[in-house]
Coordinates of C-alpha atoms and ligand atoms in Angstrom, one line a residue:
M259 CA 11.4 15.5 7.1
H260 CA 12.1 15.6 3.4
I261 CA 9.1 14.9 1.0
L262 CA 9.7 14.9 -2.6
I263 CA 6.9 15.0 -4.8
I264 CA 6.9 14.0 -8.2
E265 CA 3.9 15.5 -10.0
D266 CA 3.4 16.8 -13.8
E267 CA 0.8 19.0 -13.3
P268 CA 2.2 22.3 -11.7
A269 CA -1.2 23.6 -10.4
I270 CA -1.3 20.1 -8.0
R271 CA 2.4 20.0 -7.6
D272 CA 2.2 23.9 -5.9
M273 CA -1.0 22.9 -4.0
I274 CA 0.5 20.0 -2.2
S275 CA 4.2 21.3 -1.7
L276 CA 2.5 24.8 -0.2
S277 CA 0.2 22.8 2.1
L278 CA 3.3 20.2 3.2
Q279 CA 5.5 23.5 3.7
Q280 CA 2.8 25.0 5.9
A281 CA 3.0 21.8 7.9
G282 CA 6.4 22.3 8.5
Y283 CA 8.1 19.5 5.8
Q284 CA 11.0 20.3 3.7
V285 CA 9.5 19.7 0.3
S286 CA 11.2 19.4 -3.5
T287 CA 9.4 18.8 -6.4
C288 CA 10.0 17.3 -9.8
G289 CA 8.0 17.1 -13.2
D290 CA 9.1 13.7 -14.4
A291 CA 10.7 10.3 -13.2
E292 CA 14.1 11.1 -14.9
S293 CA 14.7 14.3 -12.7
A294 CA 12.9 12.3 -9.6
R295 CA 15.9 9.6 -9.9
D296 CA 18.5 12.3 -9.6
E297 CA 17.1 14.1 -6.8
I298 CA 16.3 10.9 -4.9
R299 CA 19.8 9.5 -5.2
E300 CA 21.2 13.1 -4.2
W301 CA 19.0 13.8 -1.3
K302 CA 17.6 10.9 -0.1
P303 CA 14.0 12.2 0.9
D304 CA 12.1 10.6 3.7
C305 CA 9.1 9.9 1.8
L306 CA 7.8 10.0 -2.1
I307 CA 4.4 11.2 -3.4
V308 CA 4.2 10.2 -7.0
D309 CA 2.2 10.7 -9.8
W310 CA 1.1 7.6 -11.6
M311 CA 0.8 9.4 -15.4
L312 CA 4.2 11.3 -16.1
P313 CA 5.8 12.3 -19.3
G314 CA 8.3 9.6 -20.0
D315 CA 8.6 7.0 -17.4
S316 CA 5.5 6.8 -15.1
G317 CA 5.1 6.7 -12.0
I318 CA 5.3 2.8 -11.6
D319 CA 8.4 2.8 -13.2
L320 CA 9.9 5.1 -11.1
I321 CA 8.8 2.9 -8.0
R322 CA 9.8 -0.3 -9.2
W323 CA 13.3 1.4 -9.7
L324 CA 13.1 2.9 -6.3
R325 CA 12.6 -0.7 -4.8
R326 CA 15.8 -2.1 -6.8
Q327 CA 18.1 0.5 -5.4
P328 CA 20.0 -0.5 -2.0
G329 CA 19.7 2.3 0.5
L330 CA 17.0 4.1 -1.1
R331 CA 14.5 0.9 -1.6
Q332 CA 13.3 1.5 1.8
I333 CA 11.7 5.0 1.2
P334 CA 8.2 5.1 1.6
A335 CA 5.9 6.2 -1.6
L336 CA 2.5 7.1 -2.0
M337 CA 1.0 7.1 -5.4
L338 CA -1.6 9.6 -6.7
T339 CA -3.8 8.4 -9.6
A340 CA -6.6 10.4 -11.4
R341 CA -7.9 6.6 -12.5
A342 CA -10.6 6.0 -10.7
E343 CA -11.2 2.5 -11.4
E344 CA -10.1 0.5 -7.9
S345 CA -8.5 -2.4 -9.7
D346 CA -5.5 -0.7 -10.7
T347 CA -4.9 -0.4 -7.3
I348 CA -3.4 -3.9 -7.1
A349 CA -0.9 -2.8 -10.2
G350 CA 0.3 0.3 -8.1
L351 CA 0.6 -1.7 -4.7
E352 CA 2.4 -4.7 -6.8
S353 CA 5.0 -2.0 -8.2
G354 CA 5.7 -1.2 -4.7
A355 CA 3.9 1.8 -3.7
D356 CA 3.1 1.7 0.3
D357 CA -0.5 3.7 -0.1
Y358 CA -2.4 5.0 -3.0
M359 CA -4.8 8.1 -3.2
T360 CA -7.0 8.9 -6.2
K361 CA -7.4 12.4 -7.3
P362 CA -9.2 15.0 -6.6
L363 CA -7.0 14.9 -3.6
S364 CA -7.9 15.9 0.1
L365 CA -5.1 17.7 1.8
R366 CA -6.1 16.7 5.0
E367 CA -6.5 13.1 4.2
L368 CA -3.0 13.5 2.2
H369 CA -1.4 14.7 5.7
S370 CA -2.6 11.7 7.7
R371 CA -1.6 9.4 5.3
I372 CA 2.1 10.8 4.8
K373 CA 2.3 10.8 8.7
A374 CA 1.6 7.3 8.8
L375 CA 4.1 6.6 6.3
L376 CA 6.5 8.3 8.0
R377 CA 6.1 6.5 11.2
R378 CA 6.2 3.2 9.9
P379 CA 9.3 1.7 10.9
A380 CA 12.2 1.0 8.2
S381 CA 12.0 -2.9 8.8
W382 CA 8.5 -3.0 7.7
K383 CA 9.8 -3.6 4.1
D384 CA 13.1 -5.3 4.5
V385 CA 13.1 -6.5 1.0
S386 CA 11.4 -4.9 -1.7
H387 CA 9.2 -7.8 -2.6
R388 CA 8.5 -8.9 1.1
L389 CA 5.4 -7.4 2.7
R390 CA 5.6 -7.8 6.4
D391 CA 3.6 -7.1 9.5
G392 CA 4.6 -8.5 13.0
R393 CA 4.4 -12.8 12.2
I394 CA 3.2 -12.4 8.8
C395 CA 5.4 -12.2 5.7
L396 CA 3.9 -12.1 2.0
D397 CA 6.4 -12.4 -0.8
T398 CA 4.7 -10.5 -3.5
E399 CA 7.2 -11.8 -6.5
T400 CA 6.9 -15.7 -5.4
H401 CA 3.3 -15.1 -3.8
E402 CA 4.6 -17.2 -0.4
L403 CA 3.2 -16.8 2.7
T404 CA 5.3 -17.4 6.0
I405 CA 4.0 -17.0 9.5
D406 CA 6.4 -17.4 12.2
D407 CA 8.6 -18.4 9.4
Q408 CA 6.6 -21.3 8.5
P409 CA 5.1 -21.6 4.9
V410 CA 1.6 -21.4 4.7
K411 CA -0.4 -22.5 1.5
L412 CA -3.2 -19.9 0.1
S413 CA -4.8 -19.9 -3.3
K414 CA -4.6 -17.0 -5.7
R415 CA -7.7 -15.3 -4.6
E416 CA -6.5 -15.3 -0.8
Y417 CA -3.1 -14.1 -1.9
Q418 CA -4.7 -11.3 -3.6
L419 CA -7.2 -10.1 -0.7
L420 CA -4.3 -10.8 1.9
R421 CA -2.1 -8.7 -0.5
F422 CA -4.8 -5.8 -0.3
F423 CA -5.2 -6.0 3.6
L424 CA -1.5 -5.9 4.4
G425 CA -1.1 -3.0 1.8
H426 CA -3.8 -0.9 3.5
R427 CA -3.7 -1.7 7.1
N428 CA -5.7 -0.2 9.7
R429 CA -8.3 1.1 7.5
V430 CA -11.6 0.4 6.8
F431 CA -12.8 -0.6 3.5
S432 CA -16.6 -1.3 2.5
R433 CA -16.9 -5.1 0.7
D434 CA -17.5 -2.9 -2.6
R435 CA -14.3 -1.4 -2.6
I436 CA -12.3 -4.7 -1.7
L437 CA -14.4 -6.6 -4.4
D438 CA -13.2 -3.6 -7.1
A439 CA -9.8 -4.0 -5.8
V440 CA -9.3 -7.5 -5.7
W441 CA -11.5 -8.6 -8.0
G442 CA -11.7 -6.0 -10.3
N443 CA -14.6 -4.7 -12.0
D444 CA -15.3 -7.0 -14.9
C445 CA -17.2 -9.6 -13.2
Y446 CA -20.8 -9.7 -11.4
L447 CA -20.1 -10.7 -8.0
E448 CA -22.2 -10.1 -4.9
D449 CA -20.6 -8.5 -1.7
R450 CA -21.3 -11.7 -0.3
T451 CA -18.2 -13.1 -2.2
V452 CA -15.9 -10.9 -0.1
D453 CA -17.4 -12.2 3.3
V454 CA -16.7 -15.6 1.9
H455 CA -13.0 -15.1 1.1
V456 CA -12.5 -13.2 4.1
L457 CA -13.9 -16.3 6.1
R458 CA -11.4 -18.3 4.2
L459 CA -8.6 -16.2 5.1
R460 CA -9.6 -16.0 8.8
K461 CA -9.6 -19.9 8.7
L462 CA -5.9 -19.9 7.2
L463 CA -4.7 -17.2 9.8
K464 CA -6.4 -19.2 12.8
P465 CA -3.8 -21.8 13.9
W466 CA -1.5 -18.7 14.5
G467 CA -4.4 -16.9 16.3
L468 CA -4.0 -14.3 13.8
D469 CA -7.9 -14.3 12.4
R470 CA -8.5 -11.4 14.8
C471 CA -6.6 -9.5 12.6
I472 CA -9.3 -9.2 10.1
Q473 CA -12.1 -7.2 11.7
T474 CA -15.4 -7.0 10.7
V475 CA -16.5 -3.3 11.1
R476 CA -20.2 -3.2 11.6
G477 CA -22.0 -1.5 8.7
S478 CA -19.0 -0.3 7.3
G479 CA -16.8 -3.4 6.1
Y480 CA -13.4 -4.9 7.0
R481 CA -10.3 -3.8 8.5
F482 CA -6.9 -5.3 9.0
R483 CA -4.8 -4.8 12.0
C484 CA -2.0 -6.6 12.7
D485 CA -1.1 -5.5 16.4
E486 CA 1.2 -7.9 18.0
E487 CA 0.1 -6.7 21.8
E488 CA -3.6 -7.5 20.6
T489 CA -3.1 -10.6 18.5
R490 CA -0.5 -12.2 21.3
T491 CA -2.8 -12.7 24.6
Ligands
LIG35 CA1 0.1 13.5 -14.2

């Protein structure tokens, strides 16, 4: 498995590179988006680790470019960001990043995220702007949702919440974290807001028996799990 790291800070780049090499991955590195594009075209890496802030084009620009390239756009990309603001996450995910991590990094966590990205079937993202999970398909350009190929209407907030869940499957998020990621931190809202919208989203998914995808994790928050085995009884 070949991983390409695009990061302009040598210390971070070397640290990640060394630890992934020790884990048995083949690793290449770039310090900017321009050289990364050449490297991606030439080597078609299996996974990218992309820093958000780069000299010249940003990591977001690079991922947007990647998602427009036939034959390359299915390459999973994990975005690194020094920005602590969770509301930026949405921008990162909208650009086509599959996952993100904030610095300072936990290498252990990075390894498990990379493993998860590499395990993901290629069909998961058949077209760059479509997020698919089992029977659910969310178009991030038109904001249209289809379940079993049937169109389903949803509000802007329901879209954003579902978008967040689909981009972060099988991970538990606290209400606070969901609130920051979906609503941003410019408004005064209570954790209960998340519960209310989760309830709405569950109601929306219920006719398909998919409401169970949004699991309440007692004392922690919510987790989105779309497991065909589990949802089709
Ligand atoms: Ca940087």
